């Protein structure tokens, strides 16, 4: 809610915006980008956070003539039931907010990150929550883990792996149609295909953000933005049993975790985006691990984020992609 106000205030003041907030982008990014474009300002995600690093890698791979089919995020931990209590020690050690670091651990953050990469590339997810496999080898080994024909049919997928190297980085798996170029990719030690692995072994957060600022202001170019209507969104799942009358706490809290889902499924099933879940009151008992729907909650009144969701659904209805 707060991020929506900040972005619209900046657009109203004719200011370019570098958004280091995947949660806002993954909830109402498409309509905010439409508003920014209409106002003649740049609204962009940033270099340095995983989505921006993935998009730079996508551009590099496309520039070589390959077609990206998997955009991946490398995580060290994934446990949907982590809470600010379990993460308090880690947060204190690094001077971080316990709710924020919990959103990293419980999968909410990676779901938002991969959702906005999907929306920027037109990709989708294989299934609710993505594949999210444990893989303790190198990401190069993942070239044999996917069905290329299935990836092609879907238009590519976003995903993540836990425990892989090089961490904490990102990877792109891509293919090439030209036999001669496949010969040279093999010569250059990328293997026989049909998938080839490219990766960036780090993301340097705020160190790289100035590149995005310069890119937006000097070149009127965005590092990361939706193509149009969303293909992937992030929906709220109960982290514990939620009795009727529960007022849902914030991201990375005790009540919910987020999972990536196809935007058309989110729309068809009236699923509750986790970006609007905070402050909602449950109207029935919700069992642990159930995906929440709008019918399960009462929304707080007068919120900007809810008005933007309605506008986004009307003007940019969810893109339908193959299941």
PDB file of C-alpha atoms in Angstrom:
ATOM      1  CA  UNK A   1       0.000   0.000   0.000  1.00  0.00           C
ATOM      2  CA  UNK A   2       2.776   2.407   0.951  1.00  0.00           C
ATOM      3  CA  UNK A   3       4.777   1.622  -2.182  1.00  0.00           C
ATOM      4  CA  UNK A   4       1.747   2.289  -4.378  1.00  0.00           C
ATOM      5  CA  UNK A   5       1.410   5.775  -2.904  1.00  0.00           C
ATOM      6  CA  UNK A   6       5.134   6.504  -3.334  1.00  0.00           C
ATOM      7  CA  UNK A   7       5.152   5.419  -6.980  1.00  0.00           C
ATOM      8  CA  UNK A   8       1.995   7.347  -7.921  1.00  0.00           C
ATOM      9  CA  UNK A   9       3.257  10.448  -6.103  1.00  0.00           C
ATOM     10  CA  UNK A  10       6.501  10.240  -8.091  1.00  0.00           C
ATOM     11  CA  UNK A  11       4.632   9.748 -11.367  1.00  0.00           C
ATOM     12  CA  UNK A  12       2.455  12.732 -10.509  1.00  0.00           C
ATOM     13  CA  UNK A  13       5.595  14.803  -9.956  1.00  0.00           C
ATOM     14  CA  UNK A  14       7.011  13.650 -13.348  1.00  0.00           C
ATOM     15  CA  UNK A  15       9.920  11.844 -11.714  1.00  0.00           C
ATOM     16  CA  UNK A  16      11.570   8.696 -13.038  1.00  0.00           C
ATOM     17  CA  UNK A  17      11.436   5.839 -10.525  1.00  0.00           C
ATOM     18  CA  UNK A  18      13.922   3.053  -9.836  1.00  0.00           C
ATOM     19  CA  UNK A  19      11.907   0.523  -7.865  1.00  0.00           C
ATOM     20  CA  UNK A  20      13.785  -1.825  -5.534  1.00  0.00           C
ATOM     21  CA  UNK A  21      10.498  -3.363  -4.445  1.00  0.00           C
ATOM     22  CA  UNK A  22       9.549  -6.613  -6.164  1.00  0.00           C
ATOM     23  CA  UNK A  23       6.451  -6.893  -3.977  1.00  0.00           C
ATOM     24  CA  UNK A  24       4.863  -3.745  -5.408  1.00  0.00           C
ATOM     25  CA  UNK A  25       5.961  -4.666  -8.932  1.00  0.00           C
ATOM     26  CA  UNK A  26       4.601  -8.197  -8.611  1.00  0.00           C
ATOM     27  CA  UNK A  27       1.239  -7.003  -7.289  1.00  0.00           C
ATOM     28  CA  UNK A  28       0.386  -3.914  -9.342  1.00  0.00           C
ATOM     29  CA  UNK A  29       3.465  -3.439 -11.527  1.00  0.00           C
ATOM     30  CA  UNK A  30       1.671  -3.719 -14.878  1.00  0.00           C
ATOM     31  CA  UNK A  31      -0.810  -0.928 -14.151  1.00  0.00           C
ATOM     32  CA  UNK A  32       1.830   1.269 -12.501  1.00  0.00           C
ATOM     33  CA  UNK A  33       4.040   0.887 -15.568  1.00  0.00           C
ATOM     34  CA  UNK A  34       1.072   1.802 -17.763  1.00  0.00           C
ATOM     35  CA  UNK A  35       0.533   4.930 -15.642  1.00  0.00           C
ATOM     36  CA  UNK A  36       4.242   5.815 -15.836  1.00  0.00           C
ATOM     37  CA  UNK A  37       4.344   5.370 -19.604  1.00  0.00           C
ATOM     38  CA  UNK A  38       1.275   7.582 -20.044  1.00  0.00           C
ATOM     39  CA  UNK A  39       3.015  10.255 -17.946  1.00  0.00           C
ATOM     40  CA  UNK A  40       6.251  10.019 -19.947  1.00  0.00           C
ATOM     41  CA  UNK A  41       8.410   8.801 -17.054  1.00  0.00           C
ATOM     42  CA  UNK A  42      10.499   5.660 -16.571  1.00  0.00           C
ATOM     43  CA  UNK A  43       9.465   3.138 -13.932  1.00  0.00           C
ATOM     44  CA  UNK A  44      11.972   0.316 -13.716  1.00  0.00           C
ATOM     45  CA  UNK A  45      13.172  -2.470 -11.524  1.00  0.00           C
ATOM     46  CA  UNK A  46      16.828  -2.295 -10.622  1.00  0.00           C
ATOM     47  CA  UNK A  47      20.148  -3.861 -11.402  1.00  0.00           C
ATOM     48  CA  UNK A  48      21.737  -5.679  -8.489  1.00  0.00           C
ATOM     49  CA  UNK A  49      18.656  -7.459  -7.189  1.00  0.00           C
ATOM     50  CA  UNK A  50      18.153 -10.907  -8.724  1.00  0.00           C
ATOM     51  CA  UNK A  51      15.408  -9.932 -11.210  1.00  0.00           C
ATOM     52  CA  UNK A  52      17.506  -7.164 -12.742  1.00  0.00           C
ATOM     53  CA  UNK A  53      20.553  -9.426 -12.910  1.00  0.00           C
ATOM     54  CA  UNK A  54      18.431 -12.106 -14.593  1.00  0.00           C
ATOM     55  CA  UNK A  55      17.140  -9.621 -17.154  1.00  0.00           C
ATOM     56  CA  UNK A  56      20.657  -8.437 -17.961  1.00  0.00           C
ATOM     57  CA  UNK A  57      21.628 -12.062 -18.483  1.00  0.00           C
ATOM     58  CA  UNK A  58      18.542 -12.596 -20.685  1.00  0.00           C
ATOM     59  CA  UNK A  59      19.595  -9.628 -22.846  1.00  0.00           C
ATOM     60  CA  UNK A  60      23.147 -10.973 -23.088  1.00  0.00           C
ATOM     61  CA  UNK A  61      21.919 -14.427 -24.126  1.00  0.00           C
ATOM     62  CA  UNK A  62      19.476 -13.008 -26.670  1.00  0.00           C
ATOM     63  CA  UNK A  63      22.280 -10.863 -28.040  1.00  0.00           C
ATOM     64  CA  UNK A  64      24.259 -14.035 -28.774  1.00  0.00           C
ATOM     65  CA  UNK A  65      21.334 -15.306 -30.811  1.00  0.00           C
ATOM     66  CA  UNK A  66      20.028 -17.851 -28.296  1.00  0.00           C
ATOM     67  CA  UNK A  67      16.451 -18.133 -27.016  1.00  0.00           C
ATOM     68  CA  UNK A  68      16.071 -18.153 -23.197  1.00  0.00           C
ATOM     69  CA  UNK A  69      13.732 -20.875 -21.946  1.00  0.00           C
ATOM     70  CA  UNK A  70      14.440 -20.936 -18.194  1.00  0.00           C
ATOM     71  CA  UNK A  71      15.218 -17.982 -15.935  1.00  0.00           C
ATOM     72  CA  UNK A  72      16.429 -19.231 -12.575  1.00  0.00           C
ATOM     73  CA  UNK A  73      17.221 -17.947  -9.119  1.00  0.00           C
ATOM     74  CA  UNK A  74      19.698 -19.715  -6.811  1.00  0.00           C
ATOM     75  CA  UNK A  75      18.684 -19.916  -3.146  1.00  0.00           C
ATOM     76  CA  UNK A  76      20.470 -21.216  -0.086  1.00  0.00           C
ATOM     77  CA  UNK A  77      17.358 -21.885   2.023  1.00  0.00           C
ATOM     78  CA  UNK A  78      13.667 -22.554   1.471  1.00  0.00           C
ATOM     79  CA  UNK A  79      11.313 -23.286   4.380  1.00  0.00           C
ATOM     80  CA  UNK A  80       7.753 -22.006   4.079  1.00  0.00           C
ATOM     81  CA  UNK A  81       7.205 -22.165   7.835  1.00  0.00           C
ATOM     82  CA  UNK A  82       9.991 -19.854   8.954  1.00  0.00           C
ATOM     83  CA  UNK A  83       8.810 -16.887  11.057  1.00  0.00           C
ATOM     84  CA  UNK A  84      10.272 -13.680  12.486  1.00  0.00           C
ATOM     85  CA  UNK A  85      10.950 -15.677  15.653  1.00  0.00           C
ATOM     86  CA  UNK A  86      13.035 -18.322  13.908  1.00  0.00           C
ATOM     87  CA  UNK A  87      14.883 -15.676  11.882  1.00  0.00           C
ATOM     88  CA  UNK A  88      15.487 -13.207  14.730  1.00  0.00           C
ATOM     89  CA  UNK A  89      19.110 -14.261  15.291  1.00  0.00           C
ATOM     90  CA  UNK A  90      20.059 -13.967  11.633  1.00  0.00           C
ATOM     91  CA  UNK A  91      18.322 -10.589  11.394  1.00  0.00           C
ATOM     92  CA  UNK A  92      20.135  -9.253  14.449  1.00  0.00           C
ATOM     93  CA  UNK A  93      23.523 -10.470  13.185  1.00  0.00           C
ATOM     94  CA  UNK A  94      23.176  -8.547   9.916  1.00  0.00           C
ATOM     95  CA  UNK A  95      21.172  -5.561  11.160  1.00  0.00           C
ATOM     96  CA  UNK A  96      18.115  -6.560   9.129  1.00  0.00           C
ATOM     97  CA  UNK A  97      14.379  -6.564   9.780  1.00  0.00           C
ATOM     98  CA  UNK A  98      13.148 -10.025  10.943  1.00  0.00           C
ATOM     99  CA  UNK A  99      10.044  -9.857   8.738  1.00  0.00           C
ATOM    100  CA  UNK A 100      12.116  -9.016   5.686  1.00  0.00           C
ATOM    101  CA  UNK A 101      14.591 -11.854   6.161  1.00  0.00           C
ATOM    102  CA  UNK A 102      11.702 -14.226   6.875  1.00  0.00           C
ATOM    103  CA  UNK A 103      10.231 -13.345   3.481  1.00  0.00           C
ATOM    104  CA  UNK A 104      13.553 -14.470   2.003  1.00  0.00           C
ATOM    105  CA  UNK A 105      13.471 -17.776   3.890  1.00  0.00           C
ATOM    106  CA  UNK A 106       9.803 -18.688   3.418  1.00  0.00           C
ATOM    107  CA  UNK A 107       9.789 -18.311  -0.361  1.00  0.00           C
ATOM    108  CA  UNK A 108       7.723 -15.140  -0.619  1.00  0.00           C
ATOM    109  CA  UNK A 109      10.599 -13.035  -1.905  1.00  0.00           C
ATOM    110  CA  UNK A 110      11.800 -15.491  -4.556  1.00  0.00           C
ATOM    111  CA  UNK A 111       8.203 -15.882  -5.732  1.00  0.00           C
ATOM    112  CA  UNK A 112       7.916 -12.123  -6.269  1.00  0.00           C
ATOM    113  CA  UNK A 113      11.327 -11.943  -7.912  1.00  0.00           C
ATOM    114  CA  UNK A 114      10.527 -14.686 -10.391  1.00  0.00           C
ATOM    115  CA  UNK A 115       7.037 -13.322 -11.018  1.00  0.00           C
ATOM    116  CA  UNK A 116       8.380  -9.983 -12.198  1.00  0.00           C
ATOM    117  CA  UNK A 117      10.970 -11.732 -14.386  1.00  0.00           C
ATOM    118  CA  UNK A 118       8.123 -13.755 -15.910  1.00  0.00           C
ATOM    119  CA  UNK A 119       6.124 -10.591 -16.510  1.00  0.00           C
ATOM    120  CA  UNK A 120       9.143  -8.945 -18.140  1.00  0.00           C
ATOM    121  CA  UNK A 121       9.840 -11.885 -20.465  1.00  0.00           C
ATOM    122  CA  UNK A 122       6.385 -13.353 -21.092  1.00  0.00           C
ATOM    123  CA  UNK A 123       7.400 -16.584 -19.358  1.00  0.00           C
ATOM    124  CA  UNK A 124       5.220 -18.613 -16.988  1.00  0.00           C
ATOM    125  CA  UNK A 125       5.566 -21.216 -14.202  1.00  0.00           C
ATOM    126  CA  UNK A 126       5.438 -24.983 -14.672  1.00  0.00           C
ATOM    127  CA  UNK A 127       3.183 -25.322 -11.644  1.00  0.00           C
ATOM    128  CA  UNK A 128       2.018 -23.428  -8.577  1.00  0.00           C
ATOM    129  CA  UNK A 129       5.075 -22.565  -6.501  1.00  0.00           C
ATOM    130  CA  UNK A 130       7.492 -23.336  -9.374  1.00  0.00           C
ATOM    131  CA  UNK A 131       9.595 -26.499  -9.400  1.00  0.00           C
ATOM    132  CA  UNK A 132      11.996 -25.265  -6.707  1.00  0.00           C
ATOM    133  CA  UNK A 133      14.202 -28.347  -6.738  1.00  0.00           C
ATOM    134  CA  UNK A 134      17.041 -29.077  -4.339  1.00  0.00           C
ATOM    135  CA  UNK A 135      20.209 -29.184  -6.418  1.00  0.00           C
ATOM    136  CA  UNK A 136      23.580 -29.247  -4.727  1.00  0.00           C
ATOM    137  CA  UNK A 137      25.684 -29.332  -7.863  1.00  0.00           C
ATOM    138  CA  UNK A 138      26.469 -26.649 -10.425  1.00  0.00           C
ATOM    139  CA  UNK A 139      23.689 -24.964 -12.408  1.00  0.00           C
ATOM    140  CA  UNK A 140      25.341 -26.248 -15.608  1.00  0.00           C
ATOM    141  CA  UNK A 141      23.979 -29.668 -14.642  1.00  0.00           C
ATOM    142  CA  UNK A 142      20.407 -28.362 -14.942  1.00  0.00           C
ATOM    143  CA  UNK A 143      20.581 -28.382 -18.749  1.00  0.00           C
ATOM    144  CA  UNK A 144      19.345 -31.973 -18.625  1.00  0.00           C
ATOM    145  CA  UNK A 145      16.598 -31.376 -16.075  1.00  0.00           C
ATOM    146  CA  UNK A 146      13.965 -29.811 -18.352  1.00  0.00           C
ATOM    147  CA  UNK A 147      11.971 -30.969 -21.352  1.00  0.00           C
ATOM    148  CA  UNK A 148      12.829 -28.517 -24.136  1.00  0.00           C
ATOM    149  CA  UNK A 149       9.645 -29.186 -26.097  1.00  0.00           C
ATOM    150  CA  UNK A 150       7.565 -28.469 -22.997  1.00  0.00           C
ATOM    151  CA  UNK A 151       9.502 -25.278 -22.345  1.00  0.00           C
ATOM    152  CA  UNK A 152       8.961 -24.160 -25.928  1.00  0.00           C
ATOM    153  CA  UNK A 153       5.233 -24.894 -25.696  1.00  0.00           C
ATOM    154  CA  UNK A 154       4.919 -22.770 -22.579  1.00  0.00           C
ATOM    155  CA  UNK A 155       7.058 -19.943 -23.927  1.00  0.00           C
ATOM    156  CA  UNK A 156       9.686 -20.480 -21.230  1.00  0.00           C
ATOM    157  CA  UNK A 157       9.446 -20.733 -17.447  1.00  0.00           C
ATOM    158  CA  UNK A 158      10.834 -19.054 -14.365  1.00  0.00           C
ATOM    159  CA  UNK A 159      12.129 -21.263 -11.568  1.00  0.00           C
ATOM    160  CA  UNK A 160      14.549 -21.474  -8.649  1.00  0.00           C
ATOM    161  CA  UNK A 161      16.868 -24.073  -7.154  1.00  0.00           C
ATOM    162  CA  UNK A 162      18.056 -24.546  -3.580  1.00  0.00           C
ATOM    163  CA  UNK A 163      21.685 -25.242  -2.742  1.00  0.00           C
ATOM    164  CA  UNK A 164      23.196 -24.970  -6.220  1.00  0.00           C
ATOM    165  CA  UNK A 165      26.416 -23.257  -7.209  1.00  0.00           C
ATOM    166  CA  UNK A 166      27.358 -20.555  -7.937  1.00  0.00           C
ATOM    167  CA  UNK A 167      25.297 -19.071  -5.130  1.00  0.00           C
ATOM    168  CA  UNK A 168      23.837 -16.614  -4.567  1.00  0.00           C
ATOM    169  CA  UNK A 169      23.550 -16.041  -8.288  1.00  0.00           C
ATOM    170  CA  UNK A 170      21.120 -16.452 -11.153  1.00  0.00           C
ATOM    171  CA  UNK A 171      21.066 -18.540 -14.310  1.00  0.00           C
ATOM    172  CA  UNK A 172      19.469 -18.713 -17.730  1.00  0.00           C
ATOM    173  CA  UNK A 173      19.061 -21.880 -19.785  1.00  0.00           C
ATOM    174  CA  UNK A 174      18.719 -21.164 -23.480  1.00  0.00           C
ATOM    175  CA  UNK A 175      18.611 -22.945 -26.832  1.00  0.00           C
ATOM    176  CA  UNK A 176      19.797 -22.235 -30.366  1.00  0.00           C
ATOM    177  CA  UNK A 177      18.192 -23.340 -33.647  1.00  0.00           C
ATOM    178  CA  UNK A 178      21.237 -23.076 -35.904  1.00  0.00           C
ATOM    179  CA  UNK A 179      23.289 -26.329 -36.211  1.00  0.00           C
ATOM    180  CA  UNK A 180      26.465 -24.396 -37.008  1.00  0.00           C
ATOM    181  CA  UNK A 181      26.085 -22.232 -33.892  1.00  0.00           C
ATOM    182  CA  UNK A 182      25.307 -25.312 -31.794  1.00  0.00           C
ATOM    183  CA  UNK A 183      28.593 -26.775 -33.089  1.00  0.00           C
ATOM    184  CA  UNK A 184      30.482 -23.719 -31.870  1.00  0.00           C
ATOM    185  CA  UNK A 185      28.672 -23.628 -28.522  1.00  0.00           C
ATOM    186  CA  UNK A 186      29.917 -27.182 -28.035  1.00  0.00           C
ATOM    187  CA  UNK A 187      33.428 -26.169 -29.136  1.00  0.00           C
ATOM    188  CA  UNK A 188      33.340 -23.373 -26.534  1.00  0.00           C
ATOM    189  CA  UNK A 189      32.584 -25.936 -23.781  1.00  0.00           C
ATOM    190  CA  UNK A 190      28.877 -25.246 -23.320  1.00  0.00           C
ATOM    191  CA  UNK A 191      27.937 -28.795 -24.267  1.00  0.00           C
ATOM    192  CA  UNK A 192      25.898 -30.414 -27.006  1.00  0.00           C
ATOM    193  CA  UNK A 193      22.582 -28.807 -26.079  1.00  0.00           C
ATOM    194  CA  UNK A 194      19.750 -28.472 -26.723  1.00  0.00           C
ATOM    195  CA  UNK A 195      19.925 -26.342 -23.551  1.00  0.00           C
ATOM    196  CA  UNK A 196      22.977 -24.226 -22.715  1.00  0.00           C
ATOM    197  CA  UNK A 197      23.732 -22.761 -19.306  1.00  0.00           C
ATOM    198  CA  UNK A 198      24.626 -19.135 -18.598  1.00  0.00           C
ATOM    199  CA  UNK A 199      24.957 -17.690 -15.130  1.00  0.00           C
ATOM    200  CA  UNK A 200      25.981 -14.696 -13.066  1.00  0.00           C
ATOM    201  CA  UNK A 201      27.573 -15.796  -9.762  1.00  0.00           C
ATOM    202  CA  UNK A 202      26.525 -12.809  -7.635  1.00  0.00           C
ATOM    203  CA  UNK A 203      24.092  -9.953  -7.252  1.00  0.00           C
ATOM    204  CA  UNK A 204      25.498  -6.835  -5.636  1.00  0.00           C
ATOM    205  CA  UNK A 205      22.274  -5.078  -4.623  1.00  0.00           C
ATOM    206  CA  UNK A 206      22.780  -1.382  -3.952  1.00  0.00           C
ATOM    207  CA  UNK A 207      26.222  -1.317  -5.603  1.00  0.00           C
ATOM    208  CA  UNK A 208      24.593  -1.832  -9.012  1.00  0.00           C
ATOM    209  CA  UNK A 209      21.572   0.443  -8.599  1.00  0.00           C
ATOM    210  CA  UNK A 210      23.412   3.567  -9.871  1.00  0.00           C
ATOM    211  CA  UNK A 211      23.686   1.790 -13.231  1.00  0.00           C
ATOM    212  CA  UNK A 212      19.886   1.655 -13.362  1.00  0.00           C
ATOM    213  CA  UNK A 213      19.600   5.324 -12.462  1.00  0.00           C
ATOM    214  CA  UNK A 214      21.974   6.306 -15.269  1.00  0.00           C
ATOM    215  CA  UNK A 215      20.271   3.971 -17.685  1.00  0.00           C
ATOM    216  CA  UNK A 216      16.838   5.446 -16.948  1.00  0.00           C
ATOM    217  CA  UNK A 217      17.800   9.119 -16.798  1.00  0.00           C
ATOM    218  CA  UNK A 218      20.424   9.276 -19.538  1.00  0.00           C
ATOM    219  CA  UNK A 219      19.160   6.654 -21.974  1.00  0.00           C
ATOM    220  CA  UNK A 220      15.421   6.537 -21.148  1.00  0.00           C
ATOM    221  CA  UNK A 221      15.763   2.775 -20.836  1.00  0.00           C
ATOM    222  CA  UNK A 222      14.446   0.380 -18.190  1.00  0.00           C
ATOM    223  CA  UNK A 223      16.401  -2.484 -16.657  1.00  0.00           C
ATOM    224  CA  UNK A 224      13.226  -4.408 -15.869  1.00  0.00           C
ATOM    225  CA  UNK A 225       9.547  -3.769 -16.562  1.00  0.00           C
ATOM    226  CA  UNK A 226       6.459  -5.797 -17.499  1.00  0.00           C
ATOM    227  CA  UNK A 227       5.735  -6.422 -21.152  1.00  0.00           C
ATOM    228  CA  UNK A 228       2.067  -5.662 -20.518  1.00  0.00           C
ATOM    229  CA  UNK A 229      -0.518  -7.824 -18.778  1.00  0.00           C
ATOM    230  CA  UNK A 230       0.834 -10.159 -16.061  1.00  0.00           C
ATOM    231  CA  UNK A 231       1.646 -13.801 -16.781  1.00  0.00           C
ATOM    232  CA  UNK A 232       2.587 -14.698 -13.173  1.00  0.00           C
ATOM    233  CA  UNK A 233       1.393 -13.402  -9.808  1.00  0.00           C
ATOM    234  CA  UNK A 234       2.110 -14.271  -6.165  1.00  0.00           C
ATOM    235  CA  UNK A 235      -0.749 -15.653  -4.085  1.00  0.00           C
ATOM    236  CA  UNK A 236      -1.142 -16.005  -0.321  1.00  0.00           C
ATOM    237  CA  UNK A 237      -0.957 -19.415   1.380  1.00  0.00           C
ATOM    238  CA  UNK A 238      -1.734 -20.001   5.065  1.00  0.00           C
ATOM    239  CA  UNK A 239       1.474 -20.592   7.038  1.00  0.00           C
ATOM    240  CA  UNK A 240      -0.578 -21.908   9.958  1.00  0.00           C
ATOM    241  CA  UNK A 241      -4.244 -22.548  10.705  1.00  0.00           C
ATOM    242  CA  UNK A 242      -5.977 -19.163  10.544  1.00  0.00           C
ATOM    243  CA  UNK A 243      -9.176 -19.007  12.607  1.00  0.00           C
ATOM    244  CA  UNK A 244     -12.016 -16.813  11.396  1.00  0.00           C
ATOM    245  CA  UNK A 245     -11.381 -13.236  12.496  1.00  0.00           C
ATOM    246  CA  UNK A 246      -7.594 -13.375  12.065  1.00  0.00           C
ATOM    247  CA  UNK A 247      -6.130 -10.082  10.830  1.00  0.00           C
ATOM    248  CA  UNK A 248      -3.357 -11.171   8.474  1.00  0.00           C
ATOM    249  CA  UNK A 249       0.066  -9.786   9.268  1.00  0.00           C
ATOM    250  CA  UNK A 250       2.694  -8.524   6.858  1.00  0.00           C
ATOM    251  CA  UNK A 251       4.964 -10.256   4.350  1.00  0.00           C
ATOM    252  CA  UNK A 252       7.432 -12.558   6.039  1.00  0.00           C
ATOM    253  CA  UNK A 253       5.187 -12.805   9.083  1.00  0.00           C
ATOM    254  CA  UNK A 254       3.461 -15.583  10.986  1.00  0.00           C
ATOM    255  CA  UNK A 255       0.299 -15.999   8.919  1.00  0.00           C
ATOM    256  CA  UNK A 256       1.082 -16.411   5.213  1.00  0.00           C
ATOM    257  CA  UNK A 257       3.752 -17.198   2.667  1.00  0.00           C
ATOM    258  CA  UNK A 258       3.677 -16.411  -1.047  1.00  0.00           C
ATOM    259  CA  UNK A 259       3.856 -18.757  -4.017  1.00  0.00           C
ATOM    260  CA  UNK A 260       4.063 -17.951  -7.719  1.00  0.00           C
ATOM    261  CA  UNK A 261       1.029 -18.892  -9.812  1.00  0.00           C
ATOM    262  CA  UNK A 262      -0.069 -18.314 -13.381  1.00  0.00           C
ATOM    263  CA  UNK A 263      -1.922 -15.009 -13.545  1.00  0.00           C
ATOM    264  CA  UNK A 264      -4.822 -16.521 -15.466  1.00  0.00           C
ATOM    265  CA  UNK A 265      -5.294 -19.142 -12.729  1.00  0.00           C
ATOM    266  CA  UNK A 266      -5.150 -16.412 -10.079  1.00  0.00           C
ATOM    267  CA  UNK A 267      -7.900 -14.575 -11.939  1.00  0.00           C
ATOM    268  CA  UNK A 268     -10.066 -17.618 -12.706  1.00  0.00           C
ATOM    269  CA  UNK A 269      -9.951 -18.926  -9.127  1.00  0.00           C
ATOM    270  CA  UNK A 270     -10.163 -15.474  -7.501  1.00  0.00           C
ATOM    271  CA  UNK A 271      -7.014 -16.174  -5.500  1.00  0.00           C
ATOM    272  CA  UNK A 272      -5.791 -13.568  -3.020  1.00  0.00           C
ATOM    273  CA  UNK A 273      -2.490 -11.924  -4.004  1.00  0.00           C
ATOM    274  CA  UNK A 274      -0.201 -11.837  -1.006  1.00  0.00           C
ATOM    275  CA  UNK A 275       0.588  -8.213  -1.862  1.00  0.00           C
ATOM    276  CA  UNK A 276      -2.950  -7.274  -0.708  1.00  0.00           C
ATOM    277  CA  UNK A 277      -3.263  -9.826   2.125  1.00  0.00           C
ATOM    278  CA  UNK A 278      -1.838  -7.694   4.940  1.00  0.00           C
ATOM    279  CA  UNK A 279      -4.618  -6.248   7.080  1.00  0.00           C
ATOM    280  CA  UNK A 280      -7.317  -8.497   5.607  1.00  0.00           C
ATOM    281  CA  UNK A 281      -9.590 -10.233   8.123  1.00  0.00           C
ATOM    282  CA  UNK A 282     -10.448 -13.891   7.547  1.00  0.00           C
ATOM    283  CA  UNK A 283     -14.189 -14.576   7.428  1.00  0.00           C
ATOM    284  CA  UNK A 284     -13.863 -18.362   7.873  1.00  0.00           C
ATOM    285  CA  UNK A 285     -11.365 -20.829   9.302  1.00  0.00           C
ATOM    286  CA  UNK A 286      -8.467 -21.328   6.867  1.00  0.00           C
ATOM    287  CA  UNK A 287      -6.388 -24.533   7.223  1.00  0.00           C
ATOM    288  CA  UNK A 288      -2.618 -24.496   7.052  1.00  0.00           C
ATOM    289  CA  UNK A 289      -1.254 -24.582   3.478  1.00  0.00           C
ATOM    290  CA  UNK A 290      -4.582 -23.564   1.917  1.00  0.00           C
ATOM    291  CA  UNK A 291      -4.377 -20.925  -0.801  1.00  0.00           C
ATOM    292  CA  UNK A 292      -6.500 -17.947   0.202  1.00  0.00           C
ATOM    293  CA  UNK A 293      -9.180 -16.500  -2.044  1.00  0.00           C
ATOM    294  CA  UNK A 294     -10.910 -13.135  -1.991  1.00  0.00           C
ATOM    295  CA  UNK A 295     -13.991 -14.930  -0.629  1.00  0.00           C
ATOM    296  CA  UNK A 296     -11.984 -15.967   2.447  1.00  0.00           C
ATOM    297  CA  UNK A 297     -11.291 -12.419   3.636  1.00  0.00           C
ATOM    298  CA  UNK A 298     -12.702  -8.995   4.249  1.00  0.00           C
ATOM    299  CA  UNK A 299     -10.534  -6.271   2.722  1.00  0.00           C
ATOM    300  CA  UNK A 300      -9.657  -3.102   4.642  1.00  0.00           C
ATOM    301  CA  UNK A 301     -11.596  -0.173   3.246  1.00  0.00           C
ATOM    302  CA  UNK A 302     -10.209   2.638   1.129  1.00  0.00           C
ATOM    303  CA  UNK A 303      -6.891   1.133   0.043  1.00  0.00           C
ATOM    304  CA  UNK A 304      -5.106   2.352  -3.077  1.00  0.00           C
ATOM    305  CA  UNK A 305      -3.661  -1.087  -3.816  1.00  0.00           C
ATOM    306  CA  UNK A 306      -7.160  -2.560  -4.156  1.00  0.00           C
ATOM    307  CA  UNK A 307      -8.248   0.179  -6.546  1.00  0.00           C
ATOM    308  CA  UNK A 308      -5.122  -0.427  -8.643  1.00  0.00           C
ATOM    309  CA  UNK A 309      -5.827  -4.171  -8.715  1.00  0.00           C
ATOM    310  CA  UNK A 310      -9.319  -3.485 -10.067  1.00  0.00           C
ATOM    311  CA  UNK A 311      -7.913  -1.095 -12.677  1.00  0.00           C
ATOM    312  CA  UNK A 312      -5.213  -3.590 -13.658  1.00  0.00           C
ATOM    313  CA  UNK A 313      -7.718  -6.426 -14.088  1.00  0.00           C
ATOM    314  CA  UNK A 314      -9.905  -4.226 -16.298  1.00  0.00           C
ATOM    315  CA  UNK A 315      -7.191  -2.698 -18.467  1.00  0.00           C
ATOM    316  CA  UNK A 316      -4.581  -5.488 -18.471  1.00  0.00           C
ATOM    317  CA  UNK A 317      -6.364  -8.805 -17.955  1.00  0.00           C
ATOM    318  CA  UNK A 318      -4.108 -11.721 -17.156  1.00  0.00           C
ATOM    319  CA  UNK A 319      -2.307 -13.290 -20.095  1.00  0.00           C
ATOM    320  CA  UNK A 320      -3.387 -16.870 -20.757  1.00  0.00           C
ATOM    321  CA  UNK A 321      -0.521 -19.292 -21.247  1.00  0.00           C
ATOM    322  CA  UNK A 322      -0.385 -23.055 -21.877  1.00  0.00           C
ATOM    323  CA  UNK A 323      -0.771 -25.215 -18.784  1.00  0.00           C
TER     324      UNK A 323
END
